[in-house]
Amino acid sequence: RHPGWPARLGPLVVAGGTLELRPPRLRDAGAWSSARQRDRAHLEPWEPSSYGQGWDERNSLLAWPPQWATLRSLGRRGLALPFTIVLDGRLAGQVTVGNIQRGALRSGWIGYWVSSELTRGGVATAAVALVVDHSFGPAGLHRLEATVRPENEPSLRVLDKLGFRREGLYERYLDVGGIWRDHLSLAFTEEELGAGAVARLVRRGLARIP
Ligand code: ACO
């Protein structure tokens, strides 16, 4: 077993509802696929291109089992911390720490999405806070990195609220919709955690432990 996996995080109460994080399940297929198909316009401008597959195919019911199996395998091998966000009992999005490296680096990237109908309720901020605390606690990491398009104001706001630092601009970093898009790189290391990311949100009245 790898440190910090499998895990369930939360619950935490935010303006949008009560959220919990748990490992993805095969039976998330229906809710995952319908949310992603409905939200193409909300998600596609920020996600890497996948050549040879259109949005509907890439997010179909049948696309979930192989994605779920990949996430499960990466989790079991200590290479990722993949979470499904559940809000008031319903799938609301995902948060994943990926490309985990151990040894002298102890680092990974963090990425997330939330269904458009559930945004602006503090869900992503609380979900990322739970994963930040877990990454530096039970999972034993030292650094988390997030790369975000400069145009993605909601995502930058999430990271700013949590205290991620802007480290630089990666030019022509990622292929998004066939164009090499610049990305800001933000990071957070264990030394910056203080009493914890969740504790900080609670103190500011942005989340509550039920
Ligand atoms: N301009 C400026 N700020 C905005 C805008 C906007 N157009 N829209 C929302 N915001 C603010 C909100 O007001 C809120 O800030 P506040 O708390 O100070 O009012 C903040 O952005 C959003 O905070 P949350 O409510 O915690 O986040 P939410 O649950 O709405 O999810 C997310 C944010 C994940 C970015 C969601 O919009 C989404 O899924 N977007 C599409 C996919 C995406 O961009 N994922 C991130 C890719 S980058 C990465 O993964 C590192």
GROMACS .gro file of N, CA, C and O in nm, residues 48-103:
model
  224
   48PRO      N    1  -0.656   1.947  -2.197
   48PRO     CA    2  -0.567   1.910  -2.308
   48PRO      C    3  -0.645   1.847  -2.424
   48PRO      O    4  -0.746   1.780  -2.403
   49SER      N    5  -0.596   1.869  -2.545
   49SER     CA    6  -0.657   1.808  -2.664
   49SER      C    7  -0.643   1.657  -2.656
   49SER      O    8  -0.547   1.605  -2.600
   50SER      N    9  -0.741   1.587  -2.714
   50SER     CA   10  -0.717   1.443  -2.733
   50SER      C   11  -0.749   1.414  -2.878
   50SER      O   12  -0.863   1.416  -2.921
   51TYR      N   13  -0.644   1.394  -2.953
   51TYR     CA   14  -0.660   1.378  -3.097
   51TYR      C   15  -0.723   1.244  -3.131
   51TYR      O   16  -0.701   1.145  -3.064
   52GLY      N   17  -0.806   1.247  -3.234
   52GLY     CA   18  -0.869   1.124  -3.281
   52GLY      C   19  -0.998   1.093  -3.208
   52GLY      O   20  -1.067   0.998  -3.243
   53GLN      N   21  -1.033   1.172  -3.107
   53GLN     CA   22  -1.157   1.148  -3.034
   53GLN      C   23  -1.228   1.280  -3.013
   53GLN      O   24  -1.167   1.374  -2.963
   54GLY      N   25  -1.354   1.286  -3.048
   54GLY     CA   26  -1.433   1.406  -3.021
   54GLY      C   27  -1.475   1.410  -2.876
   54GLY      O   28  -1.458   1.313  -2.801
   55TRP      N   29  -1.531   1.525  -2.834
   55TRP     CA   30  -1.571   1.544  -2.694
   55TRP      C   31  -1.671   1.438  -2.648
   55TRP      O   32  -1.656   1.379  -2.540
   56ASP      N   33  -1.774   1.414  -2.732
   56ASP     CA   34  -1.879   1.321  -2.690
   56ASP      C   35  -1.824   1.181  -2.670
   56ASP      O   36  -1.857   1.113  -2.574
   57GLU      N   37  -1.736   1.140  -2.762
   57GLU     CA   38  -1.680   1.005  -2.754
   57GLU      C   39  -1.588   0.992  -2.632
   57GLU      O   40  -1.593   0.895  -2.558
   58ARG      N   41  -1.509   1.095  -2.613
   58ARG     CA   42  -1.411   1.095  -2.504
   58ARG      C   43  -1.479   1.098  -2.366
   58ARG      O   44  -1.420   1.060  -2.266
   59ASN      N   45  -1.603   1.144  -2.365
   59ASN     CA   46  -1.676   1.155  -2.238
   59ASN      C   47  -1.803   1.070  -2.238
   59ASN      O   48  -1.896   1.096  -2.162
   60SER      N   49  -1.804   0.966  -2.322
   60SER     CA   50  -1.921   0.879  -2.329
   60SER      C   51  -1.922   0.784  -2.209
   60SER      O   52  -1.823   0.770  -2.137
   61LEU      N   53  -2.034   0.716  -2.193
   61LEU     CA   54  -2.047   0.613  -2.089
   61LEU      C   55  -1.934   0.510  -2.101
   61LEU      O   56  -1.875   0.468  -2.002
   62LEU      N   57  -1.903   0.474  -2.224
   62LEU     CA   58  -1.802   0.370  -2.248
   62LEU      C   59  -1.660   0.420  -2.225
   62LEU      O   60  -1.567   0.341  -2.214
   63ALA      N   61  -1.642   0.554  -2.220
   63ALA     CA   62  -1.507   0.607  -2.197
   63ALA      C   63  -1.469   0.598  -2.050
   63ALA      O   64  -1.351   0.605  -2.015
   64TRP      N   65  -1.569   0.585  -1.961
   64TRP     CA   66  -1.539   0.586  -1.818
   64TRP      C   67  -1.465   0.460  -1.769
   64TRP      O   68  -1.364   0.474  -1.698
   65PRO      N   69  -1.512   0.337  -1.803
   65PRO     CA   70  -1.442   0.220  -1.745
   65PRO      C   71  -1.290   0.222  -1.767
   65PRO      O   72  -1.216   0.202  -1.670
   66PRO      N   73  -1.238   0.250  -1.888
   66PRO     CA   74  -1.091   0.255  -1.900
   66PRO      C   75  -1.028   0.370  -1.822
   66PRO      O   76  -0.919   0.355  -1.766
   67GLN      N   77  -1.097   0.486  -1.814
   67GLN     CA   78  -1.042   0.598  -1.736
   67GLN      C   79  -1.038   0.562  -1.588
   67GLN      O   80  -0.942   0.590  -1.517
   68TRP      N   81  -1.148   0.502  -1.542
   68TRP     CA   82  -1.156   0.459  -1.402
   68TRP      C   83  -1.046   0.357  -1.370
   68TRP      O   84  -0.978   0.369  -1.268
   69ALA      N   85  -1.027   0.261  -1.461
   69ALA     CA   86  -0.924   0.158  -1.439
   69ALA      C   87  -0.785   0.221  -1.435
   69ALA      O   88  -0.700   0.183  -1.355
   70THR      N   89  -0.761   0.320  -1.521
   70THR     CA   90  -0.631   0.388  -1.522
   70THR      C   91  -0.610   0.462  -1.390
   70THR      O   92  -0.503   0.452  -1.328
   71LEU      N   93  -0.712   0.537  -1.346
   71LEU     CA   94  -0.700   0.612  -1.221
   71LEU      C   95  -0.679   0.516  -1.104
   71LEU      O   96  -0.596   0.541  -1.015
   72ARG      N   97  -0.754   0.406  -1.103
   72ARG     CA   98  -0.741   0.310  -0.993
   72ARG      C   99  -0.600   0.251  -0.989
   72ARG      O  100  -0.538   0.239  -0.884
   73SER      N  101  -0.549   0.217  -1.107
   73SER     CA  102  -0.415   0.159  -1.113
   73SER      C  103  -0.309   0.261  -1.071
   73SER      O  104  -0.217   0.229  -0.995
   74LEU      N  105  -0.321   0.386  -1.117
   74LEU     CA  106  -0.224   0.489  -1.077
   74LEU      C  107  -0.229   0.510  -0.926
   74LEU      O  108  -0.126   0.527  -0.860
   75GLY      N  109  -0.351   0.511  -0.870
   75GLY     CA  110  -0.366   0.527  -0.725
   75GLY      C  111  -0.298   0.414  -0.649
   75GLY      O  112  -0.224   0.436  -0.553
   76ARG      N  113  -0.323   0.292  -0.695
   76ARG     CA  114  -0.266   0.175  -0.627
   76ARG      C  115  -0.115   0.171  -0.637
   76ARG      O  116  -0.048   0.115  -0.551
   77ARG      N  117  -0.061   0.228  -0.744
   77ARG     CA  118   0.084   0.229  -0.762
   77ARG      C  119   0.149   0.352  -0.700
   77ARG      O  120   0.270   0.374  -0.715
   78GLY      N  121   0.070   0.436  -0.632
   78GLY     CA  122   0.127   0.552  -0.564
   78GLY      C  123   0.164   0.665  -0.659
   78GLY      O  124   0.238   0.756  -0.624
   79LEU      N  125   0.107   0.662  -0.781
   79LEU     CA  126   0.143   0.763  -0.882
   79LEU      C  127   0.039   0.874  -0.893
   79LEU      O  128   0.062   0.974  -0.959
   80ALA      N  129  -0.076   0.854  -0.829
   80ALA     CA  130  -0.182   0.956  -0.835
   80ALA      C  131  -0.270   0.943  -0.712
   80ALA      O  132  -0.273   0.839  -0.646
   81LEU      N  133  -0.340   1.054  -0.681
   81LEU     CA  134  -0.444   1.055  -0.577
   81LEU      C  135  -0.570   1.104  -0.650
   81LEU      O  136  -0.592   1.224  -0.662
   82PRO      N  137  -0.650   1.011  -0.706
   82PRO     CA  138  -0.766   1.053  -0.786
   82PRO      C  139  -0.893   1.052  -0.702
   82PRO      O  140  -0.930   0.950  -0.644
   83PHE      N  141  -0.961   1.166  -0.695
   83PHE     CA  142  -1.083   1.176  -0.614
   83PHE      C  143  -1.203   1.216  -0.699
   83PHE      O  144  -1.192   1.303  -0.787
   84THR      N  145  -1.318   1.158  -0.666
   84THR     CA  146  -1.447   1.206  -0.715
   84THR      C  147  -1.501   1.301  -0.608
   84THR      O  148  -1.498   1.269  -0.489
   85ILE      N  149  -1.548   1.420  -0.652
   85ILE     CA  150  -1.612   1.513  -0.559
   85ILE      C  151  -1.761   1.480  -0.553
   85ILE      O  152  -1.827   1.477  -0.658
   86VAL      N  153  -1.811   1.456  -0.432
   86VAL     CA  154  -1.953   1.427  -0.413
   86VAL      C  155  -2.013   1.542  -0.333
   86VAL      O  156  -1.963   1.574  -0.225
   87LEU      N  157  -2.116   1.607  -0.388
   87LEU     CA  158  -2.181   1.720  -0.320
   87LEU      C  159  -2.325   1.678  -0.290
   87LEU      O  160  -2.401   1.646  -0.382
   88ASP      N  161  -2.360   1.679  -0.161
   88ASP     CA  162  -2.495   1.636  -0.120
   88ASP      C  163  -2.533   1.503  -0.187
   88ASP      O  164  -2.644   1.487  -0.239
   89GLY      N  165  -2.438   1.411  -0.189
   89GLY     CA  166  -2.465   1.277  -0.240
   89GLY      C  167  -2.454   1.260  -0.391
   89GLY      O  168  -2.469   1.150  -0.441
   90ARG      N  169  -2.429   1.371  -0.466
   90ARG     CA  170  -2.422   1.358  -0.612
   90ARG      C  171  -2.284   1.394  -0.665
   90ARG      O  172  -2.218   1.483  -0.610
   91LEU      N  173  -2.243   1.325  -0.771
   91LEU     CA  174  -2.112   1.354  -0.832
   91LEU      C  175  -2.110   1.499  -0.881
   91LEU      O  176  -2.197   1.541  -0.956
   92ALA      N  177  -2.007   1.574  -0.833
   92ALA     CA  178  -2.000   1.717  -0.868
   92ALA      C  179  -1.875   1.751  -0.948
   92ALA      O  180  -1.864   1.862  -1.000
   93GLY      N  181  -1.779   1.658  -0.955
   93GLY     CA  182  -1.656   1.686  -1.027
   93GLY      C  183  -1.545   1.592  -0.982
   93GLY      O  184  -1.572   1.486  -0.924
   94GLN      N  185  -1.423   1.632  -1.013
   94GLN     CA  186  -1.306   1.551  -0.976
   94GLN      C  187  -1.190   1.642  -0.932
   94GLN      O  188  -1.180   1.755  -0.979
   95VAL      N  189  -1.109   1.589  -0.843
   95VAL     CA  190  -0.978   1.650  -0.811
   95VAL      C  191  -0.876   1.538  -0.818
   95VAL      O  192  -0.898   1.430  -0.761
   96THR      N  193  -0.767   1.562  -0.887
   96THR     CA  194  -0.665   1.458  -0.901
   96THR      C  195  -0.527   1.518  -0.876
   96THR      O  196  -0.496   1.626  -0.925
   97VAL      N  197  -0.447   1.447  -0.798
   97VAL     CA  198  -0.305   1.475  -0.794
   97VAL      C  199  -0.239   1.371  -0.884
   97VAL      O  200  -0.264   1.252  -0.867
   98GLY      N  201  -0.162   1.416  -0.980
   98GLY     CA  202  -0.103   1.323  -1.076
   98GLY      C  203   0.048   1.337  -1.083
   98GLY      O  204   0.106   1.426  -1.021
   99ASN      N  205   0.108   1.250  -1.160
   99ASN     CA  206   0.253   1.248  -1.182
   99ASN      C  207   0.330   1.258  -1.050
   99ASN      O  208   0.423   1.336  -1.036
  100ILE      N  209   0.288   1.178  -0.952
  100ILE     CA  210   0.354   1.183  -0.821
  100ILE      C  211   0.494   1.123  -0.832
  100ILE      O  212   0.512   1.014  -0.887
  101GLN      N  213   0.589   1.200  -0.784
  101GLN     CA  214   0.727   1.153  -0.780
  101GLN      C  215   0.767   1.147  -0.633
  101GLN      O  216   0.736   1.239  -0.557
  102ARG      N  217   0.837   1.043  -0.595
  102ARG     CA  218   0.880   1.029  -0.455
  102ARG      C  219   1.029   1.064  -0.446
  102ARG      O  220   1.078   1.142  -0.524
  103GLY      N  221   1.098   1.003  -0.350
  103GLY     CA  222   1.241   1.028  -0.338
  103GLY      C  223   1.268   1.170  -0.295
  103GLY      O  224   1.204   1.223  -0.205
   0.00000   0.00000   0.00000
